[in-house]
GROMACS .gro file of C-alpha atoms in nm:
model
  415
    1MET     CA    1  11.692  15.109   7.417
    2SER     CA    2  11.944  14.872   7.581
    3PRO     CA    3  12.117  14.596   7.377
    4THR     CA    4  11.961  14.346   7.620
    5SER     CA    5  11.601  14.452   7.556
    6THR     CA    6  11.667  14.472   7.181
    7PHE     CA    7  11.802  14.116   7.187
    8TRP     CA    8  11.485  13.981   7.345
    9MET     CA    9  11.262  14.186   7.114
   10ASN     CA   10  11.437  14.023   6.818
   11HIS     CA   11  11.397  13.686   6.990
   12ALA     CA   12  11.020  13.734   7.028
   13ILE     CA   13  10.998  13.827   6.656
   14SER     CA   14  11.200  13.514   6.562
   15VAL     CA   15  10.967  13.305   6.777
   16ALA     CA   16  10.668  13.460   6.597
   17GLN     CA   17  10.830  13.369   6.265
   18ARG     CA   18  10.760  13.005   6.343
   19ALA     CA   19  10.384  13.058   6.363
   20PRO     CA   20  10.174  12.934   6.064
   21GLN     CA   21  10.156  13.192   5.786
   22SER     CA   22   9.785  13.148   5.747
   23GLY     CA   23   9.695  13.321   6.074
   24ARG     CA   24   9.826  13.577   6.324
   25ARG     CA   25  10.200  13.549   6.370
   26VAL     CA   26  10.258  13.640   6.734
   27GLY     CA   27  10.556  13.565   6.959
   28VAL     CA   28  10.610  13.614   7.330
   29ALA     CA   29  10.904  13.562   7.560
   30LEU     CA   30  10.931  13.574   7.944
   31VAL     CA   31  11.275  13.669   8.068
   32SER     CA   32  11.421  13.646   8.418
   33GLU     CA   33  11.606  13.911   8.620
   34HIS     CA   34  11.926  13.729   8.531
   35ASN     CA   35  11.854  13.791   8.159
   36GLU     CA   36  11.770  13.429   8.091
   37LEU     CA   37  11.475  13.301   7.893
   38ILE     CA   38  11.214  13.149   8.116
   39CYS     CA   39  10.983  13.030   7.839
   40SER     CA   40  10.833  13.143   7.508
   41ALA     CA   41  10.538  13.064   7.288
   42PHE     CA   42  10.392  13.151   6.949
   43GLU     CA   43  10.044  13.151   6.797
   44GLY     CA   44   9.967  12.806   6.660
   45GLU     CA   45  10.254  12.633   6.831
   46VAL     CA   46   9.987  12.379   6.928
   47ARG     CA   47   9.744  12.341   6.642
   48GLY     CA   48   9.453  12.585   6.680
   49ALA     CA   49   9.574  12.727   7.014
   50SER     CA   50   9.655  13.089   7.097
   51TRP     CA   51   9.992  13.199   7.226
   52LEU     CA   52   9.822  13.275   7.561
   53ARG     CA   53   9.678  12.927   7.597
   54ILE     CA   54  10.014  12.767   7.515
   55LEU     CA   55  10.204  12.994   7.752
   56ARG     CA   56   9.956  12.932   8.032
   57HIS     CA   57  10.016  12.562   7.997
   58LYS     CA   58  10.396  12.613   8.021
   59ILE     CA   59  10.356  12.851   8.319
   60GLN     CA   60  10.158  12.585   8.501
   61GLU     CA   61  10.394  12.307   8.403
   62PHE     CA   62  10.706  12.494   8.517
   63ARG     CA   63  10.532  12.664   8.812
   64ILE     CA   64  10.623  13.012   8.693
   65SER     CA   65  10.479  13.299   8.903
   66SER     CA   66  10.695  13.592   8.803
   67ALA     CA   67  10.928  13.730   8.532
   68HIS     CA   68  11.145  14.033   8.509
   69SER     CA   69  11.010  14.123   8.166
   70VAL     CA   70  10.762  14.021   7.897
   71TYR     CA   71  10.827  14.068   7.525
   72LEU     CA   72  10.513  14.050   7.305
   73THR     CA   73  10.509  14.125   6.938
   74ILE     CA   74  10.135  14.204   6.911
   75ASN     CA   75   9.905  14.309   7.199
   76THR     CA   76   9.634  14.069   7.092
   77LEU     CA   77   9.259  14.076   7.164
   78SER     CA   78   9.071  13.761   7.247
   79ALA     CA   79   8.742  13.665   7.083
   80THR     CA   80   8.566  13.837   7.376
   81TRP     CA   81   8.758  14.161   7.317
   82SER     CA   82   8.971  14.132   7.630
   83PHE     CA   83   9.348  14.166   7.609
   84ASP     CA   84   9.540  13.837   7.620
   85LEU     CA   85   9.828  14.024   7.788
   86ALA     CA   86   9.595  14.137   8.072
   87GLU     CA   87   9.500  13.774   8.129
   88LEU     CA   88   9.869  13.674   8.136
   89LEU     CA   89   9.949  13.945   8.391
   90LYS     CA   90   9.694  13.798   8.627
   91LYS     CA   91   9.903  13.481   8.638
   92VAL     CA   92  10.259  13.622   8.616
   93ARG     CA   93  10.402  13.922   8.802
   94THR     CA   94  10.637  14.125   8.587
   95ASP     CA   95  10.847  14.442   8.622
   96LYS     CA   96  10.865  14.545   8.255
   97ILE     CA   97  10.649  14.492   7.947
   98TYR     CA   98  10.765  14.543   7.588
   99ILE     CA   99  10.499  14.565   7.316
  100GLY     CA  100  10.547  14.564   6.939
  101LEU     CA  101  10.210  14.664   6.788
  102PRO     CA  102   9.844  14.687   6.870
  103ASP     CA  103   9.614  14.411   6.746
  104PRO     CA  104   9.497  14.500   6.391
  105ALA     CA  105   9.138  14.473   6.512
  106LEU     CA  106   9.188  14.752   6.772
  107THR     CA  107   9.039  15.080   6.647
  108SER     CA  108   8.982  15.264   6.977
  109TYR     CA  109   9.127  15.277   7.327
  110LEU     CA  110   8.986  15.020   7.563
  111ASP     CA  111   8.977  15.054   7.938
  112ASP     CA  112   9.166  14.735   8.029
  113ASP     CA  113   9.457  14.777   7.786
  114PRO     CA  114   9.783  14.713   7.977
  115VAL     CA  115   9.966  14.953   7.749
  116SER     CA  116   9.763  15.247   7.873
  117VAL     CA  117   9.686  15.145   8.231
  118ARG     CA  118  10.013  14.991   8.352
  119ARG     CA  119  10.345  15.158   8.426
  120HIS     CA  120  10.676  15.038   8.284
  121VAL     CA  121  10.537  14.952   7.943
  122TYR     CA  122  10.781  15.008   7.656
  123ARG     CA  123  10.759  14.984   7.276
  124PHE     CA  124  10.959  14.802   7.013
  125PRO     CA  125  11.157  15.049   6.793
  126ASP     CA  126  11.033  15.140   6.443
  127ASP     CA  127  11.257  14.893   6.256
  128LEU     CA  128  11.128  14.601   6.465
  129GLN     CA  129  10.768  14.724   6.431
  130ARG     CA  130  10.817  14.707   6.060
  131GLU     CA  131  10.934  14.347   6.089
  132ILE     CA  132  10.619  14.256   6.282
  133LEU     CA  133  10.406  14.427   6.011
  134ASP     CA  134  10.584  14.225   5.743
  135GLN     CA  135  10.507  13.908   5.938
  136ASN     CA  136  10.137  14.001   5.949
  137ARG     CA  137  10.103  14.215   5.635
  138ARG     CA  138   9.780  14.048   5.520
  139LEU     CA  139   9.603  14.102   5.853
  140TYR     CA  140   9.705  14.469   5.884
  141ALA     CA  141   9.633  14.540   5.515
  142ALA     CA  142   9.274  14.430   5.568
  143SER     CA  143   9.232  14.639   5.888
  144GLU     CA  144   9.134  15.001   5.948
  145GLN     CA  145   9.491  15.070   6.041
  146ASN     CA  146   9.575  15.070   5.670
  147ILE     CA  147   9.619  15.432   5.559
  148GLU     CA  148   9.506  15.350   5.211
  149CYS     CA  149   9.164  15.425   5.363
  150ASN     CA  150   9.273  15.791   5.340
  151PRO     CA  151   9.399  15.903   4.992
  152HIS     CA  152   9.588  16.207   5.117
  153TYR     CA  153   9.802  16.015   5.358
  154SER     CA  154   9.862  15.716   5.129
  155GLU     CA  155   9.949  15.929   4.823
  156HIS     CA  156  10.160  16.203   4.987
  157ARG     CA  157  10.452  16.057   5.182
  158ILE     CA  158  10.722  16.296   5.308
  159SER     CA  159  11.000  16.035   5.291
  160GLU     CA  160  10.918  15.965   4.920
  161ALA     CA  161  10.906  16.330   4.837
  162VAL     CA  162  11.237  16.394   5.016
  163SER     CA  163  11.397  16.102   4.835
  164THR     CA  164  11.279  16.235   4.494
  165ARG     CA  165  11.405  16.588   4.566
  166LEU     CA  166  11.743  16.478   4.694
  167LYS     CA  167  11.783  16.260   4.387
  168SER     CA  168  11.714  16.562   4.168
  169LYS     CA  169  12.004  16.738   4.341
  170GLY     CA  170  12.241  16.443   4.273
  171PHE     CA  171  12.200  16.266   4.609
  172ALA     CA  172  12.028  15.935   4.541
  173LEU     CA  173  11.912  15.773   4.867
  174SER     CA  174  11.659  15.494   4.898
  175ARG     CA  175  11.340  15.530   5.095
  176GLY     CA  176  11.479  15.281   5.349
  177GLU     CA  177  11.794  15.487   5.398
  178ILE     CA  178  11.586  15.799   5.449
  179ASN     CA  179  11.356  15.628   5.699
  180ALA     CA  180  11.661  15.498   5.887
  181ASN     CA  181  11.793  15.857   5.917
  182ARG     CA  182  11.492  16.064   6.018
  183ARG     CA  183  11.684  16.351   6.171
  184LYS     CA  184  11.817  16.634   5.955
  185PHE     CA  185  12.163  16.594   6.095
  186ALA     CA  186  12.168  16.217   6.037
  187LEU     CA  187  12.045  16.253   5.681
  188ALA     CA  188  12.294  16.533   5.600
  189SER     CA  189  12.572  16.327   5.760
  190LEU     CA  190  12.482  16.030   5.540
  191ILE     CA  191  12.499  16.250   5.227
  192CYS     CA  192  12.842  16.377   5.341
  193GLU     CA  193  12.970  16.023   5.388
  194ARG     CA  194  12.818  15.887   5.064
  195TYR     CA  195  12.908  16.171   4.829
  196GLY     CA  196  13.203  16.339   4.999
  197VAL     CA  197  13.051  16.687   5.014
  198GLU     CA  198  13.083  16.945   5.286
  199TYR     CA  199  12.829  16.932   5.565
  200LYS     CA  200  12.704  17.282   5.485
  201GLU     CA  201  12.610  17.174   5.130
  202ALA     CA  202  12.444  16.854   5.255
  203ASP     CA  203  12.250  17.038   5.522
  204ARG     CA  204  12.123  17.290   5.267
  205ALA     CA  205  12.015  17.009   5.031
  206VAL     CA  206  11.825  16.839   5.312
  207HIS     CA  207  11.663  17.168   5.424
  208ASP     CA  208  11.549  17.249   5.074
  209ALA     CA  209  11.414  16.896   5.012
  210LEU     CA  210  11.216  16.905   5.338
  211SER     CA  211  11.085  17.258   5.260
  212GLU     CA  212  10.968  17.145   4.918
  213ALA     CA  213  10.816  16.822   5.047
  214PHE     CA  214  10.617  16.991   5.326
  215ASP     CA  215  10.510  17.269   5.093
  216THR     CA  216  10.373  17.013   4.846
  217LYS     CA  217  10.193  16.810   5.109
  218TYR     CA  218  10.052  17.087   5.328
  219GLY     CA  219  10.067  17.407   5.123
  220THR     CA  220   9.742  17.305   4.948
  221TYR     CA  221   9.621  17.059   5.208
  222ASP     CA  222   9.256  16.963   5.171
  223TYR     CA  223   9.091  16.956   5.512
  224ALA     CA  224   8.826  16.728   5.380
  225TYR     CA  225   9.083  16.455   5.452
  226ASP     CA  226   9.171  16.586   5.795
  227ALA     CA  227   9.050  16.411   6.109
  228ARG     CA  228   8.933  16.747   6.249
  229SER     CA  229   8.665  16.759   5.983
  230ALA     CA  230   8.500  16.486   6.191
  231ASN     CA  231   8.546  16.686   6.510
  232VAL     CA  232   8.339  17.005   6.484
  233LYS     CA  233   8.448  17.124   6.828
  234TRP     CA  234   8.819  17.118   6.770
  235VAL     CA  235   8.836  17.501   6.805
  236ASP     CA  236   8.659  17.476   7.137
  237ASP     CA  237   8.908  17.207   7.243
  238PHE     CA  238   9.198  17.442   7.175
  239ILE     CA  239   9.031  17.739   7.359
  240SER     CA  240   8.965  17.510   7.658
  241VAL     CA  241   9.330  17.404   7.670
  242TYR     CA  242   9.447  17.769   7.653
  243SER     CA  243   9.196  17.880   7.915
  244SER     CA  244   9.326  17.615   8.156
  245ALA     CA  245   9.675  17.761   8.123
  246SER     CA  246   9.611  18.138   8.105
  247THR     CA  247   9.340  18.389   8.198
  248ARG     CA  248   9.445  18.649   7.940
  249PRO     CA  249   9.226  18.686   7.624
  250LEU     CA  250   9.404  18.560   7.313
  251SER     CA  251   9.351  18.902   7.149
  252THR     CA  252   9.573  19.068   7.410
  253VAL     CA  253   9.881  18.846   7.403
  254SER     CA  254  10.185  18.827   7.174
  255ILE     CA  255  10.156  18.495   6.992
  256LEU     CA  256  10.409  18.284   6.802
  257ASN     CA  257  10.243  18.014   6.583
  258VAL     CA  258  10.498  17.761   6.453
  259GLY     CA  259  10.397  17.530   6.168
  260VAL     CA  260  10.119  17.697   5.970
  261GLY     CA  261  10.041  17.450   5.694
  262THR     CA  262   9.773  17.600   5.474
  263GLY     CA  263   9.675  17.850   5.740
  264TYR     CA  264   9.338  17.686   5.811
  265GLU     CA  265   9.406  17.640   6.180
  266ALA     CA  266   9.552  17.982   6.224
  267GLU     CA  267   9.262  18.157   6.056
  268ALA     CA  268   9.012  17.969   6.273
  269LEU     CA  269   9.198  18.044   6.596
  270PHE     CA  270   9.382  18.372   6.557
  271SER     CA  271   9.192  18.598   6.313
  272ASP     CA  272   9.118  18.845   6.592
  273CYS     CA  273   9.472  18.847   6.732
  274PRO     CA  274   9.671  19.159   6.625
  275GLN     CA  275  10.005  19.055   6.784
  276ILE     CA  276  10.090  18.734   6.600
  277THR     CA  277  10.390  18.591   6.417
  278PHE     CA  278  10.363  18.285   6.193
  279VAL     CA  279  10.663  18.058   6.124
  280ASP     CA  280  10.692  17.771   5.881
  281ILE     CA  281  10.957  17.592   5.675
  282ALA     CA  282  10.727  17.608   5.370
  283GLU     CA  283  10.652  17.941   5.209
  284ARG     CA  284  10.313  17.867   5.048
  285GLY     CA  285  10.127  17.837   5.378
  286LEU     CA  286  10.286  18.159   5.503
  287ARG     CA  287  10.172  18.348   5.193
  288ASN     CA  288   9.817  18.215   5.248
  289ILE     CA  289   9.795  18.319   5.609
  290GLY     CA  290   9.972  18.652   5.539
  291ARG     CA  291   9.691  18.740   5.300
  292ARG     CA  292   9.421  18.626   5.543
  293ILE     CA  293   9.557  18.801   5.856
  294ILE     CA  294   9.705  19.125   5.720
  295SER     CA  295   9.843  19.241   6.056
  296SER     CA  296  10.055  18.926   6.104
  297ARG     CA  297  10.427  18.885   6.062
  298THR     CA  298  10.553  18.581   5.870
  299VAL     CA  299  10.897  18.420   5.905
  300VAL     CA  300  11.034  18.134   5.690
  301SER     CA  301  11.216  17.910   5.933
  302SER     CA  302  11.206  17.570   6.105
  303ALA     CA  303  11.087  17.520   6.464
  304GLU     CA  304  11.435  17.397   6.551
  305GLU     CA  305  11.600  17.724   6.440
  306LEU     CA  306  11.430  18.047   6.544
  307SER     CA  307  11.734  18.272   6.540
  308ALA     CA  308  11.540  18.542   6.354
  309LEU     CA  309  11.324  18.584   6.664
  310PRO     CA  310  11.422  18.759   6.990
  311GLU     CA  311  11.457  18.602   7.333
  312ASN     CA  312  11.173  18.650   7.581
  313GLY     CA  313  10.956  18.800   7.303
  314TYR     CA  314  10.626  18.615   7.325
  315ASP     CA  315  10.341  18.539   7.570
  316LEU     CA  316  10.214  18.228   7.389
  317TYR     CA  317  10.381  17.972   7.169
  318VAL     CA  318  10.151  17.746   6.966
  319SER     CA  319  10.252  17.454   6.741
  320LEU     CA  320   9.973  17.219   6.639
  321ARG     CA  321  10.059  16.880   6.481
  322THR     CA  322  10.412  16.991   6.394
  323TYR     CA  323  10.615  16.821   6.667
  324ASN     CA  324  10.530  16.475   6.532
  325SER     CA  325  10.639  16.567   6.179
  326SER     CA  326  10.892  16.364   5.985
  327PHE     CA  327  11.256  16.460   6.040
  328PHE     CA  328  11.168  16.674   6.340
  329ASP     CA  329  11.405  16.735   6.632
  330THR     CA  330  11.179  16.780   6.933
  331SER     CA  331  11.462  16.862   7.177
  332LYS     CA  332  11.587  17.152   6.964
  333ALA     CA  333  11.236  17.285   6.895
  334VAL     CA  334  11.145  17.284   7.265
  335SER     CA  335  11.468  17.456   7.352
  336GLU     CA  336  11.402  17.730   7.101
  337ALA     CA  337  11.046  17.764   7.225
  338HIS     CA  338  11.169  17.821   7.575
  339ARG     CA  339  11.422  18.079   7.454
  340VAL     CA  340  11.166  18.296   7.270
  341LEU     CA  341  10.903  18.290   7.543
  342LYS     CA  342  10.879  18.535   7.830
  343PRO     CA  343  10.905  18.396   8.186
  344GLY     CA  344  10.560  18.276   8.281
  345ALA     CA  345  10.447  18.252   7.916
  346VAL     CA  346  10.244  17.954   7.791
  347ILE     CA  347  10.336  17.689   7.534
  348ILE     CA  348  10.069  17.475   7.367
  349VAL     CA  349  10.168  17.198   7.126
  350SER     CA  350   9.968  16.909   6.997
  351VAL     CA  351  10.028  16.562   6.860
  352ALA     CA  352   9.801  16.445   6.578
  353ASN     CA  353   9.632  16.131   6.709
  354GLY     CA  354   9.413  16.005   6.432
  355PHE     CA  355   9.346  15.998   6.061
  356LEU     CA  356   9.014  16.014   5.882
  357TYR     CA  357   8.880  15.690   5.742
  358ALA     CA  358   8.739  15.875   5.449
  359GLN     CA  359   8.487  15.613   5.328
  360ARG     CA  360   8.328  15.583   5.672
  361GLY     CA  361   8.373  15.936   5.795
  362CYS     CA  362   8.528  15.814   6.126
  363VAL     CA  363   8.859  15.876   6.289
  364VAL     CA  364   9.111  15.595   6.340
  365PRO     CA  365   9.333  15.692   6.631
  366GLY     CA  366   9.710  15.671   6.615
  367LEU     CA  367  10.009  15.780   6.405
  368ILE     CA  368  10.170  15.622   6.097
  369VAL     CA  369  10.462  15.384   6.160
  370PRO     CA  370  10.743  15.549   5.953
  371GLY     CA  371  10.813  15.378   5.629
  372THR     CA  372  10.487  15.180   5.627
  373ASP     CA  373  10.122  15.221   5.528
  374PHE     CA  374   9.988  15.145   5.875
  375VAL     CA  375   9.874  15.338   6.182
  376ASP     CA  376   9.994  15.251   6.529
  377LEU     CA  377   9.719  15.322   6.785
  378TYR     CA  378   9.971  15.375   7.068
  379ARG     CA  379  10.214  15.602   6.886
  380GLY     CA  380  10.031  15.927   6.959
  381MET     CA  381  10.046  15.867   7.333
  382ASP     CA  382  10.404  15.749   7.314
  383THR     CA  383  10.502  16.068   7.131
  384ALA     CA  384  10.314  16.286   7.375
  385LYS     CA  385  10.488  16.127   7.673
  386LEU     CA  386  10.830  16.185   7.509
  387MET     CA  387  10.733  16.548   7.442
  388CYS     CA  388  10.639  16.593   7.812
  389ALA     CA  389  10.987  16.476   7.908
  390GLU     CA  390  11.146  16.723   7.662
  391LEU     CA  391  10.939  17.011   7.802
  392ASP     CA  392  11.052  16.921   8.153
  393ARG     CA  393  11.415  16.906   8.044
  394ALA     CA  394  11.395  17.247   7.873
  395GLY     CA  395  11.272  17.412   8.193
  396PHE     CA  396  10.894  17.421   8.152
  397LYS     CA  397  10.668  17.367   8.447
  398ASP     CA  398  10.295  17.284   8.507
  399ILE     CA  399  10.306  17.037   8.216
  400ARG     CA  400   9.962  16.898   8.129
  401MET     CA  401   9.846  16.638   7.878
  402ILE     CA  402   9.492  16.678   7.740
  403PRO     CA  403   9.371  16.410   7.495
  404THR     CA  404   9.082  16.500   7.259
  405ASP     CA  405   8.901  16.317   6.981
  406THR     CA  406   9.161  16.396   6.715
  407GLU     CA  407   9.481  16.504   6.888
  408ILE     CA  408   9.668  16.519   7.219
  409TYR     CA  409   9.736  16.869   7.355
  410LEU     CA  410  10.028  16.953   7.581
  411SER     CA  411  10.044  17.276   7.774
  412ALA     CA  412  10.311  17.417   8.002
  413VAL     CA  413  10.452  17.740   8.148
  414ALA     CA  414  10.801  17.876   8.085
  415ALA     CA  415  10.993  17.892   8.410
   0.00000   0.00000   0.00000
């Protein structure tokens, strides 16, 4: 993210801060190609008027027909369930669009959403998304994007568990500090700087804290709280994705499954596969799946460090809902995946793209904004697009993105 775009994102948030606290607090800024503010508006700037109505008036008054970029804190829906941004873009041509968060009323993907249908749409970073949530906490807290609707997600937070475990080892870091350093290297480096220990000691402390946290959250994970419990055809979805990338039966290929959890997925998909290796950072899930699939091999390791496994050793690499985990280094994991796969082998990874609204039995799409209690509808797609870029950089080809009801699958072939 460039300093220039970050400046204007902050400007849009500061504009939104002037909105009445009783309603939606939304800010928008139009910026020229010379990096100058053309005009801005906020919800309620004129009593009872939306930001779009106010901005339209200014556009007409100043005869504005184009802008280099638009910065909008919330992609709002009108009373008729059309996107205000879509209406703005009919009046003003723009090269780039920067969006903070989806409207709290948005619970599914709509066809005319500029975020999904237009190119050159970018997102505010996590810290600024959290500021927008703070500005509109009451609205989001009352929406279906509040993860308190799902007890498992609201009560088991990886960042909190990591904080607790690091504190028990003598490294007291706040939840905010942990959320600001969501890479293992960054967190270990912070511990080195704060406590004056060697990097090796700090890295081991972080590794152990993450292992314990994931073991606690997923080692005894109750799939009654999983979005896939509302999608009875999730196994068929996976088989369809695999069949589109390979003609070989699963039972005949050498499989590496990274990120096992409780073993529920693996048992449903790979019970009849005799050539399979399971990898996870947490030991409890590995013990579970080792008992269920006796012929399997289990390895305690992270996806980013598969040194215990040989190069060019596998025909299929599978990692479901692991690449969007907290403190995960996608670039390193993809590089390791490419190393252990044979030329022409297939990789299938998925991004979780929804959580179960337990009381209603429906799936709310999106991923949790780190350090908050809210789901971002767009985050799953954002994450999948970034993963596609990482696959390409690592040397994979024939990259495909396949969205389903509860997750987004990516498949590719090792070059």
